[in-house]
Amino acid sequence: METRSSLRFLSGADLDALGLGMGEIVDILEAAFRAKAAGGVTMPPKIFFHRGGPRFYSSMVSASPALGYAGCKWQSGDPGNPDIGLPYIQGLYILTEDATGRMRAVMDAEWITGRRTAAASGLVIGHLAKAGDRTLGILGCGLQARAHLEAVHAVRPQFDACVCYDIVPERQERFAAEMAGRFGFASIAGMSGPEEVARNSDVLVTGGPIQKDRRPVVRPDWIGRGALVVTIDYDSYVTDEAIRAMDLVLTDDYGQIEDARRNEGKFPAVTRVDATVAELVAHGKGARTSDAQRIMVFNLGIALEDLAVAVEALNRAERSGVGTMLPGPAG
Ligand SMILES: NC(=O)c1ccc[n+]([C@@H]2O[C@H](COP(=O)([O-])OP(=O)(O)OC[C@H]3O[C@@H](n4cnc5c(N)ncnc54)[C@H](O)[C@@H]3O)[C@@H](O)[C@H]2O)c1
């Protein structure tokens, strides 16, 4: 029974059971970015720090009166985790009712992050890829690579080829074998390295690790005429020269770029941002005006995306009785 002090826990399996499709998540994010463009969303920059080694910690908070909720994600990430059988990113999401401040739900943030990150790329690809694009390039063949095939299929079902690279050859092979034929990708071809992937991509998604000290490799001449590059690993994979060579540079949140530059020394080459994703979806700012333009989008991942997906998950869970009721903070 739900009481004033109880809250709902949603595991990854519970979230799976809600049947929230990737295309629906893209639509949820589009609405959230429109709300952001209209103002009224509170979203301080994420707290992100390495604790000395490769592991990072991060917390991301936001509030949206339009959604009626505020929320916080607390997560850790470590590129060494897969070696010990753990996911790269692990975390929890806490959802709070805005009108009362009540803690309403705690849920698996790994699920939310996994889905909303790919959906955010899908949103951008839906707006910025060229009509004839068909080949998706992916650097890093893990969880995000898999979710991105689904997200790209949801927004641009004509994509039928994927070229990919992972520094661990078995992971690259497993990805190609597991995903071939799924989400409309008839062909999934492993490449010899990032250059071959970049040169063969209409849309390139960089999903390597976000490292404290970046060692970027993607050079401007690897990025073809009219290509779209979406980075989900900050500027870890793309060189400063490549960033400067782009015709358009966008980001999901300008404040976060500034913050990462100040506190983590990231994005030294991002001296110009033509538009945010919110401005793109709400006003068409930063939209492609020619098939020759090379466009780079830094999707750092924003707290509002987590909040919007978590709210939809809670609404569905309440309707269908999914999840486990826990005693709330008041006992
Ligand atoms: N921007 C966002 O909102 C957001 C959200 C979640 C994850 N991410 C980032 O996405 C990336 C991938 O996350 P994931 O959950 O898929 O992780 P994952 O561990 O499931 O997969 C990452 C894969 O990348 C491979 N890899 C490591 N270094 C590489 C390199 N230099 N080149 C090619 N492959 C390499 C690993 O072997 C692994 O298979 C991470 O950098 C993560 O921080 C970003």
mmCIF file of C-alpha atoms and ligand atoms in Angstrom:
data_model
loop_
_atom_site.group_PDB
_atom_site.id
_atom_site.type_symbol
_atom_site.label_atom_id
_atom_site.label_comp_id
_atom_site.label_asym_id
_atom_site.label_seq_id
_atom_site.Cartn_x
_atom_site.Cartn_y
_atom_site.Cartn_z
ATOM 1 C CA MET A 1 0.000 0.000 0.000
ATOM 2 C CA GLU A 2 1.228 3.504 -0.825
ATOM 3 C CA THR A 3 1.374 5.776 2.226
ATOM 4 C CA ARG A 4 2.516 9.328 2.766
ATOM 5 C CA SER A 5 5.976 8.120 3.682
ATOM 6 C CA SER A 6 6.407 5.258 1.213
ATOM 7 C CA LEU A 7 8.374 5.377 -1.986
ATOM 8 C CA ARG A 8 8.527 3.171 -5.026
ATOM 9 C CA PHE A 9 11.682 1.303 -5.997
ATOM 10 C CA LEU A 10 12.082 0.430 -9.663
ATOM 11 C CA SER A 11 14.858 -1.979 -10.591
ATOM 12 C CA GLY A 12 16.266 -2.299 -14.095
ATOM 13 C CA ALA A 13 13.945 -5.274 -14.642
ATOM 14 C CA ASP A 14 10.959 -3.189 -13.456
ATOM 15 C CA LEU A 15 11.914 -0.411 -15.860
ATOM 16 C CA ASP A 16 12.209 -2.939 -18.669
ATOM 17 C CA ALA A 17 8.729 -4.237 -17.812
ATOM 18 C CA LEU A 18 7.189 -0.795 -18.388
ATOM 19 C CA GLY A 19 7.585 -1.189 -22.152
ATOM 20 C CA LEU A 20 8.952 2.326 -22.673
ATOM 21 C CA GLY A 21 10.233 2.205 -26.248
ATOM 22 C CA MET A 22 13.253 4.064 -27.609
ATOM 23 C CA GLY A 23 11.108 6.110 -30.012
ATOM 24 C CA GLU A 24 8.920 7.171 -27.078
ATOM 25 C CA ILE A 25 12.014 8.226 -25.120
ATOM 26 C CA VAL A 26 13.200 10.331 -28.078
ATOM 27 C CA ASP A 27 9.788 12.072 -28.041
ATOM 28 C CA ILE A 28 9.967 12.568 -24.262
ATOM 29 C CA LEU A 29 13.403 14.184 -24.651
ATOM 30 C CA GLU A 30 12.231 16.374 -27.509
ATOM 31 C CA ALA A 31 9.442 17.713 -25.275
ATOM 32 C CA ALA A 32 11.917 18.187 -22.405
ATOM 33 C CA PHE A 33 14.333 20.163 -24.600
ATOM 34 C CA ARG A 34 11.447 22.328 -25.831
ATOM 35 C CA ALA A 35 10.522 23.019 -22.199
ATOM 36 C CA LYS A 36 14.162 23.888 -21.516
ATOM 37 C CA ALA A 37 14.149 26.360 -24.416
ATOM 38 C CA ALA A 38 10.996 27.955 -23.027
ATOM 39 C CA GLY A 39 12.706 28.489 -19.644
ATOM 40 C CA GLY A 40 11.507 27.279 -16.270
ATOM 41 C CA VAL A 41 13.848 24.298 -15.974
ATOM 42 C CA THR A 42 16.355 24.509 -13.138
ATOM 43 C CA MET A 43 19.511 22.543 -13.851
ATOM 44 C CA PRO A 44 22.778 23.435 -12.119
ATOM 45 C CA PRO A 45 25.890 22.031 -13.848
ATOM 46 C CA LYS A 46 26.578 18.397 -13.015
ATOM 47 C CA ILE A 47 29.165 17.609 -10.373
ATOM 48 C CA PHE A 48 31.772 15.387 -12.010
ATOM 49 C CA PHE A 49 35.137 14.409 -10.626
ATOM 50 C CA HIS A 50 37.773 11.727 -10.878
ATOM 51 C CA ARG A 51 38.885 10.472 -7.526
ATOM 52 C CA GLY A 52 42.525 9.966 -8.558
ATOM 53 C CA GLY A 53 42.292 6.850 -10.701
ATOM 54 C CA PRO A 54 40.102 6.234 -13.739
ATOM 55 C CA ARG A 55 36.879 6.055 -11.689
ATOM 56 C CA PHE A 56 34.639 9.095 -11.771
ATOM 57 C CA TYR A 57 31.721 10.113 -9.621
ATOM 58 C CA SER A 58 28.960 12.391 -10.705
ATOM 59 C CA SER A 59 25.693 13.834 -9.477
ATOM 60 C CA MET A 60 23.115 15.484 -11.679
ATOM 61 C CA VAL A 61 20.116 17.423 -10.375
ATOM 62 C CA SER A 62 17.235 19.238 -12.017
ATOM 63 C CA ALA A 63 13.714 20.488 -11.386
ATOM 64 C CA SER A 64 10.922 21.059 -13.856
ATOM 65 C CA PRO A 65 7.662 22.599 -12.635
ATOM 66 C CA ALA A 66 6.140 21.591 -15.988
ATOM 67 C CA LEU A 67 6.907 17.943 -15.216
ATOM 68 C CA GLY A 68 5.949 18.447 -11.548
ATOM 69 C CA TYR A 69 9.115 16.819 -10.256
ATOM 70 C CA ALA A 70 12.718 17.387 -9.238
ATOM 71 C CA GLY A 71 15.347 14.653 -9.202
ATOM 72 C CA CYS A 72 18.920 13.643 -8.597
ATOM 73 C CA LYS A 73 21.156 11.010 -10.169
ATOM 74 C CA TRP A 74 24.201 9.727 -8.299
ATOM 75 C CA GLN A 75 26.527 7.535 -10.296
ATOM 76 C CA SER A 76 29.999 6.126 -10.627
ATOM 77 C CA GLY A 77 31.808 5.152 -13.812
ATOM 78 C CA ASP A 78 34.966 3.181 -14.415
ATOM 79 C CA PRO A 79 36.272 1.887 -17.759
ATOM 80 C CA GLY A 80 37.803 -1.060 -15.858
ATOM 81 C CA ASN A 81 34.434 -2.277 -14.603
ATOM 82 C CA PRO A 82 33.655 -4.585 -17.557
ATOM 83 C CA ASP A 83 36.860 -6.479 -16.724
ATOM 84 C CA ILE A 84 35.371 -7.394 -13.331
ATOM 85 C CA GLY A 85 31.900 -8.105 -14.678
ATOM 86 C CA LEU A 86 30.336 -4.758 -13.734
ATOM 87 C CA PRO A 87 28.765 -2.174 -16.027
ATOM 88 C CA TYR A 88 30.844 0.912 -16.824
ATOM 89 C CA ILE A 89 28.249 3.183 -15.211
ATOM 90 C CA GLN A 90 26.263 2.357 -12.071
ATOM 91 C CA GLY A 91 23.856 4.596 -10.223
ATOM 92 C CA LEU A 92 20.542 5.419 -8.593
ATOM 93 C CA TYR A 93 17.949 8.055 -9.372
ATOM 94 C CA ILE A 94 15.833 9.792 -6.699
ATOM 95 C CA LEU A 95 12.583 11.425 -7.792
ATOM 96 C CA THR A 96 10.913 14.121 -5.693
ATOM 97 C CA GLU A 97 7.410 15.550 -6.111
ATOM 98 C CA ASP A 98 7.820 19.289 -6.706
ATOM 99 C CA ALA A 99 4.567 20.432 -5.081
ATOM 100 C CA THR A 100 5.278 18.773 -1.735
ATOM 101 C CA GLY A 101 8.988 17.904 -1.758
ATOM 102 C CA ARG A 102 8.018 14.253 -1.089
ATOM 103 C CA MET A 103 10.516 11.575 -2.093
ATOM 104 C CA ARG A 104 8.406 9.499 -4.461
ATOM 105 C CA ALA A 105 10.715 6.985 -6.105
ATOM 106 C CA VAL A 106 14.193 5.509 -6.266
ATOM 107 C CA MET A 107 15.147 3.752 -9.468
ATOM 108 C CA ASP A 108 18.006 2.147 -11.306
ATOM 109 C CA ALA A 109 19.902 4.939 -13.043
ATOM 110 C CA GLU A 110 21.947 2.605 -15.203
ATOM 111 C CA TRP A 111 18.790 1.776 -17.164
ATOM 112 C CA ILE A 112 17.801 5.436 -17.466
ATOM 113 C CA THR A 113 21.292 6.575 -18.494
ATOM 114 C CA GLY A 114 21.636 3.765 -21.001
ATOM 115 C CA ARG A 115 18.360 4.602 -22.742
ATOM 116 C CA ARG A 116 18.261 8.381 -22.520
ATOM 117 C CA THR A 117 21.836 8.837 -23.781
ATOM 118 C CA ALA A 118 21.142 6.923 -26.977
ATOM 119 C CA ALA A 119 17.747 8.615 -27.315
ATOM 120 C CA ALA A 120 19.418 12.044 -27.020
ATOM 121 C CA SER A 121 21.770 11.075 -29.851
ATOM 122 C CA GLY A 122 18.734 9.835 -31.786
ATOM 123 C CA LEU A 123 17.015 13.172 -31.268
ATOM 124 C CA VAL A 124 20.040 15.030 -32.654
ATOM 125 C CA ILE A 125 20.505 12.566 -35.529
ATOM 126 C CA GLY A 126 16.822 12.910 -36.430
ATOM 127 C CA HIS A 127 17.289 16.670 -36.731
ATOM 128 C CA LEU A 128 20.761 16.863 -38.287
ATOM 129 C CA ALA A 129 21.521 13.782 -40.417
ATOM 130 C CA LYS A 130 21.119 14.145 -44.178
ATOM 131 C CA ALA A 131 18.163 12.552 -45.941
ATOM 132 C CA GLY A 132 20.338 10.020 -47.774
ATOM 133 C CA ASP A 133 22.488 8.964 -44.816
ATOM 134 C CA ARG A 134 22.586 5.214 -44.197
ATOM 135 C CA THR A 135 25.824 4.338 -42.401
ATOM 136 C CA LEU A 136 26.306 4.732 -38.670
ATOM 137 C CA GLY A 137 29.851 4.613 -37.283
ATOM 138 C CA ILE A 138 30.385 3.691 -33.652
ATOM 139 C CA LEU A 139 33.558 3.893 -31.582
ATOM 140 C CA GLY A 140 33.220 1.678 -28.507
ATOM 141 C CA CYS A 141 31.088 -1.458 -28.825
ATOM 142 C CA GLY A 142 29.441 -1.614 -25.413
ATOM 143 C CA LEU A 143 26.061 -0.808 -23.942
ATOM 144 C CA GLN A 144 25.752 2.546 -25.702
ATOM 145 C CA ALA A 145 26.621 1.103 -29.094
ATOM 146 C CA ARG A 146 23.761 -1.381 -28.748
ATOM 147 C CA ALA A 147 21.295 1.260 -27.575
ATOM 148 C CA HIS A 148 22.372 3.610 -30.377
ATOM 149 C CA LEU A 149 21.412 1.115 -33.085
ATOM 150 C CA GLU A 150 17.930 1.083 -31.606
ATOM 151 C CA ALA A 151 17.796 4.886 -31.275
ATOM 152 C CA VAL A 152 18.978 5.521 -34.819
ATOM 153 C CA HIS A 153 16.445 3.000 -36.117
ATOM 154 C CA ALA A 154 13.699 4.821 -34.199
ATOM 155 C CA VAL A 155 14.438 8.171 -35.878
ATOM 156 C CA ARG A 156 15.949 7.179 -39.245
ATOM 157 C CA PRO A 157 14.856 3.659 -40.201
ATOM 158 C CA GLN A 158 16.701 3.907 -43.535
ATOM 159 C CA PHE A 159 20.047 3.384 -41.758
ATOM 160 C CA ASP A 160 21.052 -0.148 -42.660
ATOM 161 C CA ALA A 161 24.820 -0.285 -42.187
ATOM 162 C CA CYS A 162 27.038 0.115 -39.155
ATOM 163 C CA VAL A 163 30.829 0.290 -39.029
ATOM 164 C CA CYS A 164 32.372 -0.116 -35.607
ATOM 165 C CA TYR A 165 35.574 -0.363 -33.612
ATOM 166 C CA ASP A 166 36.408 -1.402 -30.062
ATOM 167 C CA ILE A 167 39.900 -1.553 -28.570
ATOM 168 C CA VAL A 168 39.011 -5.018 -27.294
ATOM 169 C CA PRO A 169 38.663 -7.142 -30.465
ATOM 170 C CA GLU A 170 36.368 -9.735 -28.828
ATOM 171 C CA ARG A 171 33.918 -6.980 -27.812
ATOM 172 C CA GLN A 172 33.886 -5.665 -31.373
ATOM 173 C CA GLU A 173 33.275 -9.171 -32.743
ATOM 174 C CA ARG A 174 30.560 -9.903 -30.169
ATOM 175 C CA PHE A 175 28.783 -6.647 -30.985
ATOM 176 C CA ALA A 176 28.835 -7.315 -34.726
ATOM 177 C CA ALA A 177 27.633 -10.902 -34.299
ATOM 178 C CA GLU A 178 24.937 -10.046 -31.757
ATOM 179 C CA MET A 179 23.496 -6.980 -33.496
ATOM 180 C CA ALA A 180 23.666 -7.909 -37.199
ATOM 181 C CA GLY A 181 20.151 -7.854 -38.620
ATOM 182 C CA ARG A 182 18.690 -6.071 -35.601
ATOM 183 C CA PHE A 183 17.012 -2.657 -35.804
ATOM 184 C CA GLY A 184 17.306 -2.646 -39.589
ATOM 185 C CA PHE A 185 21.117 -2.904 -39.610
ATOM 186 C CA ALA A 186 21.633 -5.589 -42.222
ATOM 187 C CA SER A 187 25.378 -5.079 -42.110
ATOM 188 C CA ILE A 188 27.578 -4.507 -39.074
ATOM 189 C CA ALA A 189 31.234 -4.446 -40.018
ATOM 190 C CA GLY A 190 34.139 -4.319 -37.580
ATOM 191 C CA MET A 191 36.915 -1.985 -38.717
ATOM 192 C CA SER A 192 40.658 -1.964 -38.100
ATOM 193 C CA GLY A 193 40.600 1.294 -36.130
ATOM 194 C CA PRO A 194 38.865 4.618 -35.532
ATOM 195 C CA GLU A 195 40.125 6.136 -38.786
ATOM 196 C CA GLU A 196 38.451 3.474 -40.926
ATOM 197 C CA VAL A 197 35.222 3.909 -38.953
ATOM 198 C CA ALA A 198 35.242 7.699 -39.246
ATOM 199 C CA ARG A 199 36.032 7.674 -42.967
ATOM 200 C CA ASN A 200 33.129 5.314 -43.687
ATOM 201 C CA SER A 201 30.478 7.012 -41.538
ATOM 202 C CA ASP A 202 27.624 9.306 -42.499
ATOM 203 C CA VAL A 203 26.975 9.705 -38.797
ATOM 204 C CA LEU A 204 29.737 8.973 -36.290
ATOM 205 C CA VAL A 205 29.091 8.374 -32.590
ATOM 206 C CA THR A 206 32.149 8.443 -30.340
ATOM 207 C CA GLY A 207 31.574 6.365 -27.207
ATOM 208 C CA GLY A 208 34.988 5.639 -25.789
ATOM 209 C CA PRO A 209 35.812 6.305 -22.142
ATOM 210 C CA ILE A 210 35.780 9.828 -20.725
ATOM 211 C CA GLN A 211 39.328 10.032 -19.490
ATOM 212 C CA LYS A 212 40.881 12.522 -17.137
ATOM 213 C CA ASP A 213 43.697 13.179 -19.595
ATOM 214 C CA ARG A 214 42.312 12.993 -23.114
ATOM 215 C CA ARG A 215 44.219 11.343 -25.932
ATOM 216 C CA PRO A 216 42.104 12.317 -28.960
ATOM 217 C CA VAL A 217 42.733 10.771 -32.371
ATOM 218 C CA VAL A 218 39.912 11.707 -34.787
ATOM 219 C CA ARG A 219 41.461 14.136 -37.267
ATOM 220 C CA PRO A 220 39.555 16.620 -39.464
ATOM 221 C CA ASP A 221 40.368 14.799 -42.711
ATOM 222 C CA TRP A 222 38.806 11.588 -41.320
ATOM 223 C CA ILE A 223 35.407 13.338 -41.161
ATOM 224 C CA GLY A 224 33.748 13.327 -44.582
ATOM 225 C CA ARG A 225 31.808 16.050 -46.352
ATOM 226 C CA GLY A 226 28.385 16.424 -44.772
ATOM 227 C CA ALA A 227 29.102 14.074 -41.892
ATOM 228 C CA LEU A 228 27.522 14.423 -38.470
ATOM 229 C CA VAL A 229 29.604 13.572 -35.391
ATOM 230 C CA VAL A 230 27.854 13.050 -32.055
ATOM 231 C CA THR A 231 30.193 12.658 -29.113
ATOM 232 C CA ILE A 232 28.925 11.073 -25.913
ATOM 233 C CA ASP A 233 32.446 10.940 -24.464
ATOM 234 C CA TYR A 234 33.019 14.706 -24.234
ATOM 235 C CA ASP A 235 35.996 15.644 -26.454
ATOM 236 C CA SER A 236 37.889 12.459 -25.561
ATOM 237 C CA TYR A 237 38.033 11.041 -29.101
ATOM 238 C CA VAL A 238 38.017 14.162 -31.315
ATOM 239 C CA THR A 239 41.094 16.328 -31.808
ATOM 240 C CA ASP A 240 41.058 20.072 -31.348
ATOM 241 C CA GLU A 241 41.786 20.423 -35.079
ATOM 242 C CA ALA A 242 38.690 18.378 -35.930
ATOM 243 C CA ILE A 243 36.536 20.494 -33.619
ATOM 244 C CA ARG A 244 37.823 23.723 -35.176
ATOM 245 C CA ALA A 245 37.203 22.392 -38.706
ATOM 246 C CA MET A 246 33.459 21.874 -38.142
ATOM 247 C CA ASP A 247 30.915 24.110 -39.864
ATOM 248 C CA LEU A 248 28.534 23.848 -36.937
ATOM 249 C CA VAL A 249 29.150 22.966 -33.296
ATOM 250 C CA LEU A 250 26.250 22.230 -30.950
ATOM 251 C CA THR A 251 25.898 20.962 -27.410
ATOM 252 C CA ASP A 252 23.119 19.756 -25.162
ATOM 253 C CA ASP A 253 24.061 22.353 -22.556
ATOM 254 C CA TYR A 254 26.452 25.237 -22.957
ATOM 255 C CA GLY A 255 26.839 25.714 -19.172
ATOM 256 C CA GLN A 256 28.140 22.166 -18.823
ATOM 257 C CA ILE A 257 30.789 22.708 -21.482
ATOM 258 C CA GLU A 258 31.925 25.816 -19.630
ATOM 259 C CA ASP A 259 31.910 23.970 -16.337
ATOM 260 C CA ALA A 260 33.861 20.997 -17.717
ATOM 261 C CA ARG A 261 36.358 23.409 -19.241
ATOM 262 C CA ARG A 262 36.836 25.233 -15.930
ATOM 263 C CA ASN A 263 36.917 22.247 -13.598
ATOM 264 C CA GLU A 264 38.229 19.362 -15.731
ATOM 265 C CA GLY A 265 40.270 21.168 -18.401
ATOM 266 C CA LYS A 266 38.041 19.704 -21.130
ATOM 267 C CA PHE A 267 36.944 21.331 -24.399
ATOM 268 C CA PRO A 268 39.880 23.706 -24.962
ATOM 269 C CA ALA A 269 38.978 23.890 -28.668
ATOM 270 C CA VAL A 270 35.280 24.609 -28.211
ATOM 271 C CA THR A 271 35.540 28.373 -28.538
ATOM 272 C CA ARG A 272 32.305 28.655 -30.493
ATOM 273 C CA VAL A 273 28.952 26.933 -29.932
ATOM 274 C CA ASP A 274 26.460 27.695 -32.675
ATOM 275 C CA ALA A 275 23.390 26.402 -30.852
ATOM 276 C CA THR A 276 22.191 24.162 -28.064
ATOM 277 C CA VAL A 277 20.040 21.102 -28.691
ATOM 278 C CA ALA A 278 17.162 22.958 -26.996
ATOM 279 C CA GLU A 279 17.522 25.800 -29.500
ATOM 280 C CA LEU A 280 17.740 23.305 -32.351
ATOM 281 C CA VAL A 281 14.539 21.435 -31.495
ATOM 282 C CA ALA A 282 12.568 24.503 -30.427
ATOM 283 C CA HIS A 283 13.695 27.112 -32.957
ATOM 284 C CA GLY A 284 15.705 25.317 -35.657
ATOM 285 C CA LYS A 285 18.856 27.203 -34.609
ATOM 286 C CA GLY A 286 21.990 25.301 -35.622
ATOM 287 C CA ALA A 287 20.051 23.223 -38.166
ATOM 288 C CA ARG A 288 21.842 21.933 -41.262
ATOM 289 C CA THR A 289 21.521 24.334 -44.207
ATOM 290 C CA SER A 290 23.530 22.292 -46.715
ATOM 291 C CA ASP A 291 24.462 18.663 -47.320
ATOM 292 C CA ALA A 292 28.129 19.696 -47.328
ATOM 293 C CA GLN A 293 28.231 20.943 -43.748
ATOM 294 C CA ARG A 294 30.192 18.963 -41.191
ATOM 295 C CA ILE A 295 28.485 19.137 -37.826
ATOM 296 C CA MET A 296 29.679 18.106 -34.369
ATOM 297 C CA VAL A 297 27.372 17.785 -31.377
ATOM 298 C CA PHE A 298 28.721 17.374 -27.854
ATOM 299 C CA ASN A 299 26.032 15.527 -25.940
ATOM 300 C CA LEU A 300 27.403 15.575 -22.419
ATOM 301 C CA GLY A 301 24.159 14.169 -21.037
ATOM 302 C CA ILE A 302 21.946 16.493 -19.015
ATOM 303 C CA ALA A 303 20.003 16.062 -15.792
ATOM 304 C CA LEU A 304 16.733 17.048 -17.432
ATOM 305 C CA GLU A 305 16.897 13.970 -19.670
ATOM 306 C CA ASP A 306 17.081 11.703 -16.615
ATOM 307 C CA LEU A 307 14.255 13.586 -14.914
ATOM 308 C CA ALA A 308 11.925 13.421 -17.914
ATOM 309 C CA VAL A 309 12.454 9.669 -18.359
ATOM 310 C CA ALA A 310 12.169 8.977 -14.606
ATOM 311 C CA VAL A 311 8.849 10.850 -14.399
ATOM 312 C CA GLU A 312 7.402 8.866 -17.291
ATOM 313 C CA ALA A 313 8.663 5.642 -15.692
ATOM 314 C CA LEU A 314 7.037 6.484 -12.360
ATOM 315 C CA ASN A 315 3.741 7.424 -14.028
ATOM 316 C CA ARG A 316 3.661 4.116 -15.890
ATOM 317 C CA ALA A 317 4.734 2.136 -12.821
ATOM 318 C CA GLU A 318 1.958 3.680 -10.743
ATOM 319 C CA ARG A 319 -0.630 2.875 -13.413
ATOM 320 C CA SER A 320 0.496 -0.725 -13.776
ATOM 321 C CA GLY A 321 1.563 -1.441 -10.176
ATOM 322 C CA VAL A 322 5.165 -2.217 -11.165
ATOM 323 C CA GLY A 323 7.935 -1.918 -8.568
ATOM 324 C CA THR A 324 8.410 -2.461 -4.858
ATOM 325 C CA MET A 325 7.022 -0.120 -2.217
ATOM 326 C CA LEU A 326 9.621 0.806 0.402
ATOM 327 C CA PRO A 327 9.198 2.673 3.668
ATOM 328 C CA GLY A 328 10.032 6.325 2.987
ATOM 329 C CA PRO A 329 12.527 8.491 4.862
ATOM 330 C CA ALA A 330 9.910 9.168 7.567
ATOM 331 C CA GLY A 331 9.775 5.440 8.406
HETATM 332 N N1 LIG B 1 27.100 11.721 -22.607
HETATM 333 C C1 LIG B 1 26.336 10.942 -21.900
HETATM 334 O O1 LIG B 1 25.216 11.289 -21.562
HETATM 335 C C2 LIG B 1 26.828 9.589 -21.532
HETATM 336 C C3 LIG B 1 26.003 8.713 -20.816
HETATM 337 C C4 LIG B 1 26.434 7.424 -20.608
HETATM 338 C C5 LIG B 1 27.678 7.027 -21.054
HETATM 339 N N2 LIG B 1 28.453 7.936 -21.710
HETATM 340 C C6 LIG B 1 29.777 7.554 -22.166
HETATM 341 O O2 LIG B 1 29.614 6.627 -23.207
HETATM 342 C C7 LIG B 1 30.747 5.798 -23.268
HETATM 343 C C8 LIG B 1 30.363 4.355 -23.437
HETATM 344 O O3 LIG B 1 29.528 3.956 -22.363
HETATM 345 P P1 LIG B 1 28.987 2.466 -22.290
HETATM 346 O O4 LIG B 1 27.976 2.451 -21.193
HETATM 347 O O5 LIG B 1 28.626 1.992 -23.644
HETATM 348 O O6 LIG B 1 30.277 1.714 -21.797
HETATM 349 P P2 LIG B 1 30.676 0.170 -22.045
HETATM 350 O O7 LIG B 1 31.701 -0.167 -21.030
HETATM 351 O O8 LIG B 1 29.453 -0.672 -22.091
HETATM 352 O O9 LIG B 1 31.331 0.192 -23.476
HETATM 353 C C9 LIG B 1 32.472 0.936 -23.740
HETATM 354 C C10 LIG B 1 33.284 0.153 -24.764
HETATM 355 O O10 LIG B 1 34.304 1.022 -25.241
HETATM 356 C C11 LIG B 1 35.463 0.219 -25.445
HETATM 357 N N3 LIG B 1 36.593 1.128 -25.498
HETATM 358 C C12 LIG B 1 37.365 1.608 -24.503
HETATM 359 N N4 LIG B 1 38.273 2.463 -24.989
HETATM 360 C C13 LIG B 1 38.074 2.534 -26.323
HETATM 361 C C14 LIG B 1 38.681 3.228 -27.370
HETATM 362 N N5 LIG B 1 39.679 4.074 -27.167
HETATM 363 N N6 LIG B 1 38.203 3.035 -28.625
HETATM 364 C C15 LIG B 1 37.189 2.179 -28.869
HETATM 365 N N7 LIG B 1 36.594 1.484 -27.912
HETATM 366 C C16 LIG B 1 37.007 1.669 -26.655
HETATM 367 C C17 LIG B 1 35.457 -0.775 -24.319
HETATM 368 O O11 LIG B 1 36.257 -1.888 -24.619
HETATM 369 C C18 LIG B 1 33.966 -1.097 -24.219
HETATM 370 O O12 LIG B 1 33.621 -2.211 -25.010
HETATM 371 C C19 LIG B 1 31.519 6.124 -22.007
HETATM 372 O O13 LIG B 1 32.539 7.050 -22.298
HETATM 373 C C20 LIG B 1 30.561 6.821 -21.140
HETATM 374 O O14 LIG B 1 31.103 7.679 -20.196
HETATM 375 C C21 LIG B 1 28.047 9.176 -21.954
#
